[in-house]
Short mmCIF file of C-alpha atoms in Angstrom, two decimals:
data_model
loop_
_atom_site.label_atom_id
_atom_site.label_comp_id
_atom_site.label_asym_id
_atom_site.label_seq_id
_atom_site.Cartn_x
_atom_site.Cartn_y
_atom_site.Cartn_z
CA MET A 1 64.56 73.12 82.87
CA LEU A 2 64.99 73.94 86.55
CA THR A 3 64.28 77.46 87.69
CA GLU A 4 63.65 79.26 90.94
CA GLN A 5 60.72 81.73 91.17
CA ALA A 6 61.24 85.34 92.14
CA ARG A 7 59.06 88.40 92.16
CA GLY A 8 59.88 91.61 90.32
CA VAL A 9 59.72 95.06 91.81
CA CYS A 10 57.14 97.32 90.23
CA ARG A 11 57.09 101.09 90.36
CA ASP A 12 53.47 101.17 89.25
CA ARG A 13 50.78 98.82 90.52
CA SER A 14 49.25 98.63 87.04
CA LEU A 15 52.38 96.85 85.80
CA ARG A 16 52.45 93.82 88.08
CA LEU A 17 55.28 91.44 87.31
CA SER A 18 55.66 87.86 88.29
CA TRP A 19 59.03 86.77 86.97
CA LEU A 20 60.98 83.62 86.78
CA PRO A 21 64.55 84.76 87.24
CA LEU A 22 66.32 85.68 84.05
CA LEU A 23 68.28 82.85 82.64
CA LEU A 24 71.17 83.67 80.38
CA LEU A 25 72.21 80.47 78.82
CA VAL A 26 74.06 78.35 76.43
CA ALA A 27 72.51 75.54 78.47
CA VAL A 28 70.07 76.29 81.26
CA LEU A 29 71.84 76.08 84.60
CA ALA A 30 70.04 76.32 87.92
CA PRO A 31 71.44 76.89 91.39
CA SER A 32 72.65 73.64 92.91
CA PHE A 33 71.30 74.55 96.33
CA ALA A 34 69.20 77.33 97.84
CA GLY A 35 70.94 80.68 97.74
CA ALA A 36 73.79 79.57 95.46
CA GLN A 37 74.16 81.16 92.07
CA THR A 38 75.90 79.43 89.21
CA VAL A 39 78.01 81.64 86.96
CA VAL A 40 76.97 80.98 83.37
CA THR A 41 79.76 81.12 80.79
CA ASN A 42 79.30 82.48 77.24
CA PRO A 43 75.50 82.86 77.28
CA THR A 44 73.68 83.84 74.09
CA THR A 45 69.98 83.56 74.93
CA LEU A 46 67.81 85.46 77.37
CA VAL A 47 64.80 83.53 78.72
CA PHE A 48 62.20 85.18 80.94
CA ALA A 49 58.55 85.02 81.91
CA PRO A 50 56.49 87.84 80.39
CA SER A 51 54.84 90.38 82.66
CA ALA A 52 51.54 89.28 84.18
CA ASP A 53 50.17 92.32 82.30
CA HIS A 54 51.69 91.28 78.93
CA GLU A 55 48.29 91.21 77.18
CA ALA A 56 46.39 93.54 79.57
CA ARG A 57 44.97 96.85 78.41
CA LEU A 58 44.33 100.16 80.13
CA SER A 59 40.82 101.60 80.23
CA ASP A 60 41.63 103.68 77.11
CA GLY A 61 42.57 100.52 75.16
CA ARG A 62 46.36 100.92 75.19
CA LEU A 63 48.49 97.93 76.17
CA LYS A 64 49.90 98.09 79.70
CA VAL A 65 53.25 96.82 78.36
CA ASP A 66 54.69 98.67 75.35
CA TYR A 67 58.05 96.89 75.22
CA TYR A 68 60.67 95.02 77.21
CA ARG A 69 64.15 96.41 77.91
CA PHE A 70 67.24 94.24 78.55
CA ASP A 71 69.89 95.94 80.73
CA VAL A 72 73.38 94.48 81.21
CA PHE A 73 75.52 95.57 84.18
CA ALA A 74 79.08 94.90 85.23
CA ALA A 75 78.65 92.95 88.49
CA GLY A 76 78.22 95.44 91.33
CA ALA A 77 77.52 98.43 89.05
CA SER A 78 74.42 100.53 89.59
CA GLN A 79 74.06 101.63 85.95
CA PRO A 80 73.89 99.35 82.90
CA PHE A 81 76.63 99.64 80.30
CA GLN A 82 74.16 98.41 77.66
CA SER A 83 70.38 98.69 77.29
CA THR A 84 68.56 96.95 74.46
CA ASP A 85 64.92 97.46 73.46
CA LEU A 86 63.53 93.94 72.95
CA GLY A 87 60.30 95.20 71.45
CA TYR A 88 57.13 93.29 72.30
CA PRO A 89 58.13 89.64 71.80
CA THR A 90 55.58 86.85 71.72
CA PRO A 91 55.97 84.15 74.37
CA GLY A 92 56.89 80.71 73.03
CA SER A 93 54.84 77.54 73.42
CA ASP A 94 56.42 77.11 76.87
CA GLY A 95 54.97 80.48 77.97
CA LEU A 96 58.43 82.08 78.21
CA ILE A 97 60.06 84.71 76.03
CA HIS A 98 63.30 83.58 74.35
CA TYR A 99 65.60 86.27 72.93
CA ASP A 100 68.97 85.70 71.24
CA PHE A 101 70.97 88.71 72.38
CA SER A 102 74.32 87.64 70.90
CA SER A 103 74.12 90.21 68.10
CA ALA A 104 72.10 92.83 70.01
CA ILE A 105 74.88 93.98 72.34
CA ALA A 106 76.87 96.71 70.61
CA SER A 107 80.13 96.30 72.51
CA TRP A 108 80.99 93.91 75.28
CA PRO A 109 83.68 94.82 77.77
CA LEU A 110 86.71 92.55 77.68
CA PRO A 111 86.26 88.82 78.30
CA GLY A 112 86.72 87.68 81.87
CA GLY A 113 84.43 90.27 83.46
CA ASN A 114 81.43 89.28 85.55
CA TYR A 115 78.03 90.60 84.55
CA VAL A 116 74.37 90.52 85.60
CA SER A 117 71.24 91.66 83.81
CA ARG A 118 67.60 92.47 84.29
CA VAL A 119 64.53 92.88 82.13
CA SER A 120 62.02 95.71 82.48
CA ALA A 121 58.45 95.70 81.20
CA VAL A 122 57.87 99.30 80.12
CA GLY A 123 54.45 100.84 79.56
CA PRO A 124 52.58 104.14 79.67
CA MET A 125 52.14 103.92 83.47
CA GLY A 126 55.76 103.10 84.37
CA ALA A 127 58.11 100.13 84.39
CA GLY A 128 58.20 96.82 86.21
CA VAL A 129 61.74 95.59 86.81
CA SER A 130 62.86 91.99 87.28
CA THR A 131 65.32 90.84 89.89
CA LEU A 132 68.95 90.58 88.79
CA SER A 133 69.93 87.51 86.81
CA ASN A 134 72.45 84.95 87.90
CA PRO A 135 75.99 86.18 87.20
CA PHE A 136 77.52 85.39 83.83
CA THR A 137 80.87 85.81 82.12
CA PHE A 138 82.47 85.52 78.71
CA THR A 139 85.70 83.81 77.78
CA SER A 140 87.74 84.37 74.70
CA THR A 141 87.25 81.46 72.33
CA SER A 142 89.95 82.44 69.85
CA ALA A 143 93.40 83.87 70.15
CA CYS A 144 93.62 87.49 69.18
CA SER A 145 96.79 88.84 67.69
CA CYS A 146 97.85 91.87 65.81
CA SER A 147 101.09 93.07 64.32
CA LEU A 148 102.43 96.33 63.03
CA SER A 149 105.47 97.03 60.93
CA GLY A 150 106.73 100.02 59.01
CA THR A 151 105.01 98.85 55.83
CA SER A 152 101.96 96.85 56.92
CA ALA A 153 99.52 96.16 59.71
CA SER A 154 97.31 93.18 60.47
CA ALA A 155 94.57 92.56 62.97
CA PRO A 156 91.96 89.85 63.32
#
């Protein structure tokens, strides 16, 4: 798996983040040269490095990271159209967190749009936010048709 390292922005110094960029994937795709971003088509899995404070505790014993949030944006938008609480997932044997988001998104905009995402580590002292992911898109994999007549209606 080829990735390019990036640093997250943190609103609170107690929630330091050191992220690998988000990878939304069907297959992991990396930029082919510095600065280029590959558009991933039909991704289903989110893969990211946990916060450097994933297991750290505050002086009162509480975890510094309560949960992770996955935000999906239309490319160029400043506000996400979908936010999903990922809970507090356990990193895999590779040290990364893998999350299948295919059923977690309530409603996708129409296929053909371009999207980006980010993950936030949220805790009692604030949130650390990753850099934006590579762009991704969805294509329609099946024909959609509907019909309506005076006596019946059908839809996929």
